[in-house]
Coordinates of C-alpha atoms in Angstrom, one line a residue:
M312 CA -11.5 -24.2 3.4
D313 CA -8.2 -24.9 5.3
E314 CA -5.1 -22.7 5.9
R315 CA -3.4 -23.9 2.7
E316 CA -6.4 -22.9 0.6
I317 CA -6.5 -19.5 2.3
V318 CA -2.9 -18.9 1.4
E319 CA -3.5 -20.0 -2.2
R320 CA -6.5 -17.7 -2.6
R321 CA -4.5 -14.8 -1.3
L322 CA -1.8 -15.3 -3.8
R323 CA -4.4 -15.3 -6.6
N324 CA -6.5 -12.4 -5.3
Q325 CA -3.4 -10.3 -4.8
R326 CA -2.4 -11.2 -8.3
L327 CA 1.0 -12.6 -7.3
T328 CA 0.1 -15.7 -9.2
G329 CA -2.4 -16.5 -11.9
E330 CA -3.5 -13.8 -14.4
P331 CA -1.7 -10.5 -13.9
L332 CA -3.6 -7.3 -14.2
P333 CA -3.2 -5.1 -17.3
D334 CA -1.5 -2.1 -15.8
P335 CA -0.3 -0.6 -12.5
V336 CA -3.5 1.5 -12.0
A337 CA -5.6 -1.7 -12.1
V338 CA -3.4 -3.2 -9.4
V339 CA -3.7 -0.3 -7.0
R340 CA -7.5 -0.1 -7.6
R341 CA -7.9 -3.8 -6.9
L342 CA -6.0 -3.6 -3.7
G343 CA -7.6 -0.3 -2.6
A344 CA -4.2 1.1 -1.6
V345 CA -0.7 -0.1 -1.6
Q346 CA 1.8 0.7 1.1
A347 CA 4.6 2.8 -0.4
Q348 CA 7.1 4.4 1.9
E349 CA 10.1 2.5 0.6
Y350 CA 9.5 4.1 -2.8
A351 CA 12.0 2.2 -5.0
V352 CA 10.8 -1.2 -4.0
A353 CA 7.1 -0.2 -3.5
K354 CA 7.0 0.4 -7.3
W355 CA 8.1 -3.2 -7.8
S356 CA 5.2 -4.4 -5.5
V357 CA 2.8 -2.9 -8.0
A358 CA 4.6 -3.8 -11.2
Q359 CA 5.0 -7.5 -10.4
R360 CA 1.3 -7.8 -10.2
S361 CA 0.8 -6.4 -13.7
S362 CA 1.7 -7.5 -17.1
G363 CA 5.0 -6.5 -18.8
V364 CA 5.5 -3.3 -16.6
D365 CA 9.1 -2.2 -16.2
E366 CA 10.3 0.5 -13.8
A367 CA 10.0 3.2 -16.4
A368 CA 6.3 2.4 -17.0
M369 CA 5.6 2.3 -13.3
Q370 CA 7.3 5.6 -12.8
A371 CA 5.3 7.1 -15.6
A372 CA 2.1 6.0 -14.0
V373 CA 3.0 8.0 -10.9
D374 CA 4.4 11.0 -12.7
S375 CA 1.3 11.2 -14.9
G376 CA -0.9 11.4 -11.7
R377 CA -2.8 8.2 -12.6
I378 CA -1.4 6.9 -9.3
V379 CA -0.8 9.3 -6.5
R380 CA 1.3 8.8 -3.3
V381 CA -0.2 10.1 -0.1
H382 CA -0.4 9.4 3.6
A383 CA -3.5 7.3 4.2
L384 CA -5.0 4.6 6.3
R385 CA -2.6 3.7 9.2
P386 CA -1.2 6.4 8.3
T387 CA 1.8 5.9 6.2
W388 CA 2.7 6.5 2.5
H389 CA 0.4 4.6 0.1
F390 CA -0.2 4.5 -3.6
V391 CA -3.8 5.2 -4.4
A392 CA -5.5 5.3 -7.9
A393 CA -6.2 9.0 -8.6
E394 CA -9.9 8.3 -9.2
D395 CA -10.2 6.7 -5.7
L396 CA -8.3 9.3 -3.7
V397 CA -11.1 11.6 -2.6
W398 CA -13.6 9.0 -1.5
L399 CA -11.0 6.8 0.2
Q400 CA -9.7 9.7 2.3
A401 CA -13.3 10.6 3.2
V402 CA -13.8 7.1 4.6
A403 CA -10.5 6.7 6.5
A404 CA -9.2 10.2 7.3
P405 CA -11.5 11.0 10.3
R406 CA -10.1 8.0 12.1
V407 CA -6.5 8.7 11.1
H408 CA -6.9 12.2 12.4
Q409 CA -7.9 10.7 15.8
L410 CA -4.9 8.4 15.7
N411 CA -2.6 11.4 14.9
A412 CA -4.0 13.5 17.8
Y413 CA -1.1 12.8 20.1
Y414 CA 1.5 13.9 17.5
Y415 CA -0.6 16.9 16.6
R416 CA -0.6 18.0 20.3
Q417 CA 3.1 17.4 20.6
L418 CA 3.9 19.4 17.5
G419 CA 1.4 22.3 17.9
V420 CA -0.6 21.2 14.9
D421 CA -3.9 22.5 16.3
E422 CA -7.1 23.7 14.7
A423 CA -6.0 27.3 14.7
T424 CA -2.8 26.4 12.9
T425 CA -4.4 24.2 10.3
A426 CA -7.0 26.9 9.6
K427 CA -4.1 29.0 8.4
T428 CA -1.9 26.4 6.8
R429 CA -4.6 24.7 4.7
P430 CA -5.5 27.7 2.6
L431 CA -1.8 28.9 2.5
I432 CA -0.7 25.6 1.1
Q433 CA -3.5 25.7 -1.5
D434 CA -2.2 29.2 -2.6
I435 CA 1.4 28.1 -2.5
L436 CA 0.9 25.0 -4.7
G437 CA -1.7 26.6 -6.9
G438 CA -1.2 26.9 -10.7
G439 CA 0.8 23.7 -11.0
N440 CA 3.6 24.9 -8.6
H441 CA 4.9 21.5 -7.6
L442 CA 7.3 21.8 -4.6
T443 CA 9.5 19.5 -2.5
R444 CA 8.8 19.4 1.2
P445 CA 11.7 21.7 2.1
E446 CA 10.6 24.2 -0.5
L447 CA 7.0 24.1 0.9
G448 CA 8.4 24.6 4.4
R449 CA 10.3 27.7 3.3
A450 CA 7.2 29.1 1.6
L451 CA 5.2 28.6 4.8
A452 CA 7.8 30.2 6.9
A453 CA 7.8 33.2 4.5
A454 CA 4.0 33.4 5.0
G455 CA 4.4 33.6 8.8
I456 CA 3.9 30.0 9.9
A457 CA 6.1 29.2 12.9
D458 CA 8.8 26.5 12.6
P459 CA 7.5 24.6 9.4
T460 CA 10.4 22.1 9.6
G461 CA 11.0 18.5 10.5
N462 CA 8.1 16.5 12.0
R463 CA 6.0 19.7 12.5
L464 CA 6.1 20.3 8.8
A465 CA 5.5 16.6 8.0
Y466 CA 2.3 16.6 10.1
L467 CA 1.1 19.9 8.7
V468 CA 1.4 18.4 5.2
I469 CA -0.2 15.1 6.3
D470 CA -3.1 17.1 7.6
T471 CA -3.7 18.5 4.1
E472 CA -3.3 15.1 2.5
L473 CA -5.9 13.6 4.8
E474 CA -8.2 16.5 4.0
G475 CA -7.9 15.8 0.3
I476 CA -6.1 19.0 -0.4
V477 CA -2.6 17.7 -1.3
C478 CA -1.1 14.7 -3.0
S479 CA 2.1 13.7 -4.7
G480 CA 3.3 15.7 -7.8
P481 CA 5.7 14.4 -10.4
M482 CA 9.2 13.4 -9.4
R483 CA 11.8 16.2 -10.0
G484 CA 14.9 14.1 -10.6
K485 CA 15.2 12.0 -7.4
Q486 CA 13.1 14.4 -5.4
H487 CA 9.4 14.0 -4.5
T488 CA 7.1 16.9 -4.9
Y489 CA 3.6 17.9 -3.7
A490 CA 0.7 19.0 -5.8
L491 CA -2.9 20.1 -5.3
V492 CA -5.5 17.3 -5.5
S493 CA -7.8 19.7 -7.3
E494 CA -5.2 20.2 -10.1
R495 CA -3.8 16.6 -10.1
V496 CA -6.8 14.4 -9.7
P497 CA -9.7 14.4 -12.2
A498 CA -13.1 15.3 -10.8
T499 CA -15.0 12.1 -9.9
P500 CA -18.6 11.6 -8.8
G501 CA -19.0 11.9 -5.1
R502 CA -19.9 8.9 -2.9
S503 CA -22.1 8.9 0.2
A504 CA -20.4 7.8 3.5
D505 CA -22.1 4.4 3.3
D506 CA -21.2 3.9 -0.4
G507 CA -17.5 4.7 0.4
L508 CA -17.4 2.4 3.4
A509 CA -19.0 -0.4 1.4
E510 CA -16.6 0.1 -1.5
L511 CA -13.5 0.1 0.8
T512 CA -14.7 -3.0 2.5
R513 CA -15.3 -4.8 -0.8
R514 CA -11.9 -3.7 -2.2
Y515 CA -10.0 -5.0 0.8
F516 CA -11.6 -8.4 1.0
T517 CA -11.7 -8.9 -2.7
G518 CA -8.0 -8.0 -3.2
H519 CA -6.6 -9.4 0.1
G520 CA -9.1 -12.1 1.1
P521 CA -9.7 -14.4 2.7
A522 CA -8.9 -12.2 5.7
T523 CA -10.4 -11.4 9.1
V524 CA -12.1 -8.4 10.5
K525 CA -9.0 -7.7 12.7
D526 CA -6.8 -7.9 9.6
F527 CA -9.0 -5.2 7.9
A528 CA -9.1 -3.1 11.1
W529 CA -5.3 -3.1 11.1
W530 CA -5.0 -2.3 7.4
S531 CA -7.7 0.5 7.3
S532 CA -7.5 1.8 10.9
L533 CA -11.3 1.7 11.0
P534 CA -13.0 0.7 14.2
V535 CA -14.5 -2.8 14.3
A536 CA -18.0 -1.4 14.5
R537 CA -17.5 0.5 11.3
I538 CA -16.1 -2.6 9.6
R539 CA -19.2 -4.6 10.7
R540 CA -21.3 -1.8 9.1
G541 CA -19.2 -2.1 5.9
L542 CA -19.8 -5.9 5.8
D543 CA -23.5 -5.4 6.2
L544 CA -23.5 -2.8 3.3
A545 CA -21.4 -5.1 1.1
G546 CA -24.1 -7.7 1.5
A547 CA -24.0 -10.7 -0.9
D548 CA -20.8 -9.4 -2.5
L549 CA -18.8 -10.9 0.3
S550 CA -18.9 -14.4 1.9
S551 CA -17.3 -15.8 5.0
V552 CA -15.9 -19.1 6.1
T553 CA -14.6 -20.4 9.5
C554 CA -11.2 -22.1 9.7
D555 CA -9.9 -23.3 13.1
G556 CA -12.4 -21.1 14.9
T557 CA -11.5 -17.9 13.0
T558 CA -13.8 -16.2 10.5
Y559 CA -12.4 -15.2 7.1
W560 CA -14.1 -12.9 4.6
Y561 CA -13.6 -13.0 0.8
A562 CA -15.4 -12.0 -2.4
S563 CA -18.4 -14.3 -3.1
A564 CA -17.3 -14.6 -6.7
D565 CA -13.9 -15.9 -5.7
E566 CA -13.4 -19.6 -6.7
S567 CA -10.7 -22.0 -5.7
S568 CA -8.3 -23.1 -8.4
P569 CA -4.9 -24.8 -8.5
V570 CA -1.8 -22.6 -7.8
P571 CA 1.5 -23.5 -9.6
S572 CA 4.1 -25.1 -7.5
P573 CA 6.9 -24.5 -6.9
E574 CA 6.5 -20.7 -7.4
A575 CA 8.6 -18.1 -5.7
H576 CA 8.2 -14.3 -5.2
A577 CA 10.7 -11.7 -4.2
L578 CA 8.7 -9.2 -2.1
Q579 CA 9.5 -5.9 -0.5
V580 CA 9.4 -5.4 3.3
Y581 CA 6.0 -3.6 3.1
D582 CA 4.4 -5.6 0.4
E583 CA 0.6 -6.0 0.7
Y584 CA 1.0 -9.7 1.0
V585 CA 2.7 -9.1 4.4
V586 CA 1.5 -5.8 5.9
A587 CA -2.2 -6.1 4.9
Y588 CA -2.7 -8.7 7.7
S589 CA -2.2 -8.7 11.4
E590 CA -4.2 -11.5 13.0
S591 CA -3.6 -14.0 10.2
R592 CA -0.2 -13.0 8.9
R593 CA 1.1 -16.2 10.5
L594 CA -0.6 -18.3 7.8
A595 CA 2.2 -17.3 5.4
G596 CA 4.9 -18.0 8.0
F597 CA 5.4 -14.5 9.2
G598 CA 5.8 -13.5 12.9
A599 CA 5.2 -10.2 14.6
N600 CA 8.3 -8.5 13.1
L601 CA 8.6 -7.5 9.5
V602 CA 11.2 -9.2 7.3
V603 CA 13.5 -7.1 5.0
H604 CA 12.7 -8.2 2.2
P605 CA 10.7 -11.4 2.3
L606 CA 11.3 -14.3 -0.1
I607 CA 8.2 -16.6 -0.4
L608 CA 7.8 -20.0 -1.9
D609 CA 4.3 -21.3 -2.6
G610 CA 3.0 -18.5 -0.5
R611 CA 5.1 -19.1 2.6
L612 CA 8.2 -17.3 4.0
I613 CA 11.5 -19.1 3.2
G614 CA 14.0 -16.3 3.9
S615 CA 14.9 -12.7 2.9
W616 CA 16.9 -10.8 0.3
R617 CA 18.7 -7.5 0.3
R618 CA 19.1 -5.3 -2.8
T619 CA 22.4 -3.6 -3.7
A620 CA 22.4 -1.4 -6.8
S621 CA 25.3 -0.4 -9.0
A622 CA 25.3 1.3 -12.4
K623 CA 25.3 -2.0 -14.4
Q624 CA 23.6 -4.5 -12.2
L625 CA 21.6 -5.3 -9.0
T626 CA 22.8 -7.8 -6.4
A627 CA 20.3 -9.7 -4.4
S628 CA 21.8 -11.2 -1.3
L629 CA 19.7 -14.1 -0.1
S630 CA 19.3 -15.5 3.4
L631 CA 17.4 -18.7 3.4
T632 CA 15.8 -20.6 6.3
V633 CA 15.2 -23.8 4.3
S634 CA 17.2 -26.0 1.9
L635 CA 15.9 -25.9 -1.6
T636 CA 15.4 -28.7 -4.1
G637 CA 16.5 -28.2 -7.7
S638 CA 13.0 -27.2 -8.9
Q639 CA 12.6 -24.8 -5.9
R640 CA 15.9 -23.1 -6.6
A641 CA 14.8 -22.7 -10.3
A642 CA 11.6 -21.0 -9.0
V643 CA 13.7 -18.6 -7.0
D644 CA 15.9 -17.8 -9.9
E645 CA 12.9 -17.2 -12.1
A646 CA 11.5 -14.8 -9.4
F647 CA 14.7 -12.7 -9.7
Q648 CA 14.6 -12.9 -13.5
R649 CA 11.2 -11.2 -13.3
Y650 CA 12.7 -8.5 -11.1
A651 CA 15.6 -8.1 -13.6
A652 CA 13.2 -7.6 -16.4
Y653 CA 11.4 -4.9 -14.4
A654 CA 14.6 -3.2 -13.3
G655 CA 16.2 -3.3 -16.8
V656 CA 19.5 -4.5 -15.5
P657 CA 20.9 -8.0 -14.6
V658 CA 20.2 -9.3 -11.1
V659 CA 23.0 -11.3 -9.6
L660 CA 22.1 -13.7 -6.7
A661 CA 24.5 -13.9 -3.8

């Protein structure tokens, strides 16, 4: 397996090419979690990997609670399939709490404080009382919690997200709300610590592979020793290959097959095709710095685009680093036609 085949397999395994998945939930489940802090374009990341999903259908999947948006993994906002939330947080949250320790100390988010805020937030949000972050902060202040504003409030809420207490509620207009996991997420069978670790390891390397242990460590925040344990637990479900001295892991059932060319994709800055890798991000032409928003051709970076919205259309301003042939330009046009179908308005290229 050479670098070109690794790129092609990633395109297929991430469902950017080949057979799309049937719905947004299937996409998020396959990838394990999808980074989602830039909400408007994060929805596009999921939708473009599924079949015939427009923005309204994607929003419905989130509003219904089938997909929830929480702080997880590195940590930042992620989409997670509701049925996976509890076990995923159980695997990753202890490490994320460790990574947050500096901010907890700076903001006074200590054990004594969280012992008060966790049950308070459960009471405040109970009974389907979906609140925005400022509303939740005011309710905490009324209950006697000191300075529940700004970053202190953010980390108080992140603590409850990592603990599996709070997740996203439905949108209220353009405002995000919080809800209780116990009311939002259907009860699912529990997993042992080893089962959860094995499943997260399989999900990552199946949906993102071929990828390296360092890539997975970046994506999950898990220590390398835990990842090695996860690989052992996954057993024959995963295979490895060495390319130029670097070991890559992938699903054993994954088979090489041709990828259409030329084929372009308009990604968002935090798309999983970019942020799910660290050590091997370079294979797709990316450097250390993120690109807002990447445009890829046959799996490799060729420039960027910026999105400007008006009532009747979207304008995508392109900045290319290569000259395109006629067929390549047609592939880029087709990529933005797919985006226009998702957005439900024309997209004009500039």
